Amino acid sequence: MSFTDEIFAIGEACLYIYLPKNAKKKKLNNNFLEKKLGTVATTRKLTIIKN
């Protein structure tokens, strides 16, 4: 499966994902991750995390 401009990195206890532009329309989204990983996932914009 091609994710074009979507980038991810695996952290010690988390997964970092870069989804430029419209994240809702990307293939590597929250629903995809929950199904593939078999766990509950949550996503946040970087601006929310920094505040």
Short mmCIF file of N, CA and C in Angstrom, two decimals:
data_model
loop_
_atom_site.label_atom_id
_atom_site.label_comp_id
_atom_site.label_asym_id
_atom_site.label_seq_id
_atom_site.Cartn_x
_atom_site.Cartn_y
_atom_site.Cartn_z
N MET A 1 0.85 -1.18 0.00
CA MET A 1 0.00 0.00 0.00
C MET A 1 0.89 1.24 0.00
N SER A 2 0.61 2.16 -0.87
CA SER A 2 1.39 3.39 -0.97
C SER A 2 0.74 4.50 -0.13
N PHE A 3 1.56 5.19 0.64
CA PHE A 3 1.07 6.28 1.48
C PHE A 3 1.54 7.64 0.98
N THR A 4 2.07 7.71 -0.22
CA THR A 4 2.56 8.92 -0.91
C THR A 4 3.32 9.86 0.02
N ASP A 5 2.72 10.95 0.47
CA ASP A 5 3.41 11.95 1.28
C ASP A 5 3.22 11.75 2.78
N GLU A 6 2.67 10.63 3.19
CA GLU A 6 2.45 10.35 4.61
C GLU A 6 3.70 9.68 5.18
N ILE A 7 4.15 10.15 6.33
CA ILE A 7 5.37 9.64 6.95
C ILE A 7 5.07 9.22 8.38
N PHE A 8 5.69 8.12 8.83
CA PHE A 8 5.51 7.73 10.23
C PHE A 8 6.85 7.32 10.83
N ALA A 9 6.94 7.44 12.16
CA ALA A 9 8.12 7.03 12.91
C ALA A 9 7.63 6.36 14.19
N ILE A 10 8.29 5.30 14.57
CA ILE A 10 7.89 4.55 15.76
C ILE A 10 8.71 5.03 16.95
N GLY A 11 8.01 5.48 18.00
CA GLY A 11 8.65 5.91 19.22
C GLY A 11 8.64 4.78 20.24
N GLU A 12 9.14 5.04 21.44
CA GLU A 12 9.21 4.02 22.49
C GLU A 12 7.83 3.53 22.90
N ALA A 13 6.89 4.45 23.02
CA ALA A 13 5.53 4.08 23.44
C ALA A 13 4.46 4.72 22.57
N CYS A 14 4.86 5.19 21.39
CA CYS A 14 3.89 5.86 20.53
C CYS A 14 4.32 5.78 19.07
N LEU A 15 3.43 6.23 18.22
CA LEU A 15 3.68 6.27 16.78
C LEU A 15 3.47 7.71 16.32
N TYR A 16 4.47 8.29 15.70
CA TYR A 16 4.38 9.65 15.19
C TYR A 16 4.03 9.59 13.72
N ILE A 17 3.05 10.38 13.30
CA ILE A 17 2.60 10.37 11.92
C ILE A 17 2.56 11.80 11.38
N TYR A 18 3.10 11.98 10.20
CA TYR A 18 3.04 13.27 9.51
C TYR A 18 2.07 13.12 8.35
N LEU A 19 0.95 13.84 8.43
CA LEU A 19 -0.08 13.80 7.40
C LEU A 19 -0.29 15.22 6.87
N PRO A 20 0.46 15.62 5.85
CA PRO A 20 0.30 16.98 5.33
C PRO A 20 -1.07 17.19 4.71
N LYS A 21 -1.51 18.41 4.78
CA LYS A 21 -2.80 18.83 4.21
C LYS A 21 -3.98 18.21 4.94
N ASN A 22 -4.88 17.54 4.28
CA ASN A 22 -6.13 17.05 4.88
C ASN A 22 -5.96 15.65 5.47
N ALA A 23 -5.75 15.56 6.78
CA ALA A 23 -5.51 14.29 7.44
C ALA A 23 -6.70 13.33 7.35
N LYS A 24 -7.91 13.85 7.30
CA LYS A 24 -9.10 12.99 7.24
C LYS A 24 -9.16 12.17 5.96
N LYS A 25 -8.56 12.67 4.89
CA LYS A 25 -8.61 11.98 3.61
C LYS A 25 -7.40 11.08 3.36
N LYS A 26 -6.48 11.00 4.30
CA LYS A 26 -5.27 10.19 4.14
C LYS A 26 -5.55 8.72 4.42
N LYS A 27 -4.76 7.84 3.81
CA LYS A 27 -4.91 6.40 4.02
C LYS A 27 -4.41 5.99 5.40
N LEU A 28 -3.32 6.59 5.85
CA LEU A 28 -2.71 6.25 7.13
C LEU A 28 -3.38 7.08 8.23
N ASN A 29 -4.66 6.83 8.46
CA ASN A 29 -5.42 7.61 9.43
C ASN A 29 -5.71 6.79 10.69
N ASN A 30 -6.42 7.37 11.61
CA ASN A 30 -6.73 6.74 12.89
C ASN A 30 -7.46 5.40 12.72
N ASN A 31 -8.46 5.35 11.87
CA ASN A 31 -9.22 4.11 11.65
C ASN A 31 -8.35 3.00 11.09
N PHE A 32 -7.49 3.33 10.13
CA PHE A 32 -6.57 2.36 9.54
C PHE A 32 -5.64 1.78 10.61
N LEU A 33 -5.08 2.65 11.45
CA LEU A 33 -4.16 2.20 12.50
C LEU A 33 -4.85 1.30 13.52
N GLU A 34 -6.06 1.67 13.93
CA GLU A 34 -6.79 0.84 14.89
C GLU A 34 -7.05 -0.55 14.34
N LYS A 35 -7.43 -0.65 13.09
CA LYS A 35 -7.71 -1.95 12.48
C LYS A 35 -6.45 -2.78 12.33
N LYS A 36 -5.37 -2.18 11.85
CA LYS A 36 -4.12 -2.91 11.62
C LYS A 36 -3.41 -3.30 12.91
N LEU A 37 -3.45 -2.43 13.91
CA LEU A 37 -2.75 -2.69 15.17
C LEU A 37 -3.61 -3.41 16.20
N GLY A 38 -4.92 -3.44 15.98
CA GLY A 38 -5.82 -4.11 16.91
C GLY A 38 -5.87 -3.43 18.27
N THR A 39 -5.81 -2.12 18.28
CA THR A 39 -5.84 -1.37 19.52
C THR A 39 -6.56 -0.04 19.31
N VAL A 40 -6.88 0.63 20.39
CA VAL A 40 -7.50 1.94 20.31
C VAL A 40 -6.39 2.96 20.03
N ALA A 41 -6.66 3.89 19.13
CA ALA A 41 -5.67 4.92 18.78
C ALA A 41 -6.31 6.29 18.89
N THR A 42 -5.49 7.28 19.10
CA THR A 42 -5.95 8.66 19.11
C THR A 42 -4.93 9.52 18.37
N THR A 43 -5.39 10.55 17.73
CA THR A 43 -4.49 11.44 17.00
C THR A 43 -4.69 12.87 17.46
N ARG A 44 -3.61 13.64 17.41
CA ARG A 44 -3.64 15.05 17.81
C ARG A 44 -2.82 15.86 16.83
N LYS A 45 -3.24 17.09 16.59
CA LYS A 45 -2.43 18.02 15.80
C LYS A 45 -1.23 18.43 16.63
N LEU A 46 -0.12 18.70 15.98
CA LEU A 46 1.10 19.10 16.68
C LEU A 46 0.89 20.38 17.47
N THR A 47 0.08 21.30 16.96
CA THR A 47 -0.17 22.56 17.68
C THR A 47 -0.87 22.31 19.01
N ILE A 48 -1.71 21.30 19.09
CA ILE A 48 -2.40 20.96 20.34
C ILE A 48 -1.41 20.38 21.35
N ILE A 49 -0.51 19.55 20.88
CA ILE A 49 0.47 18.91 21.76
C ILE A 49 1.45 19.93 22.33
N LYS A 50 1.84 20.90 21.52
CA LYS A 50 2.82 21.91 21.96
C LYS A 50 2.25 22.87 23.00
N ASN A 51 0.94 23.05 23.06
CA ASN A 51 0.33 24.00 24.00
C ASN A 51 0.14 23.43 25.35
#
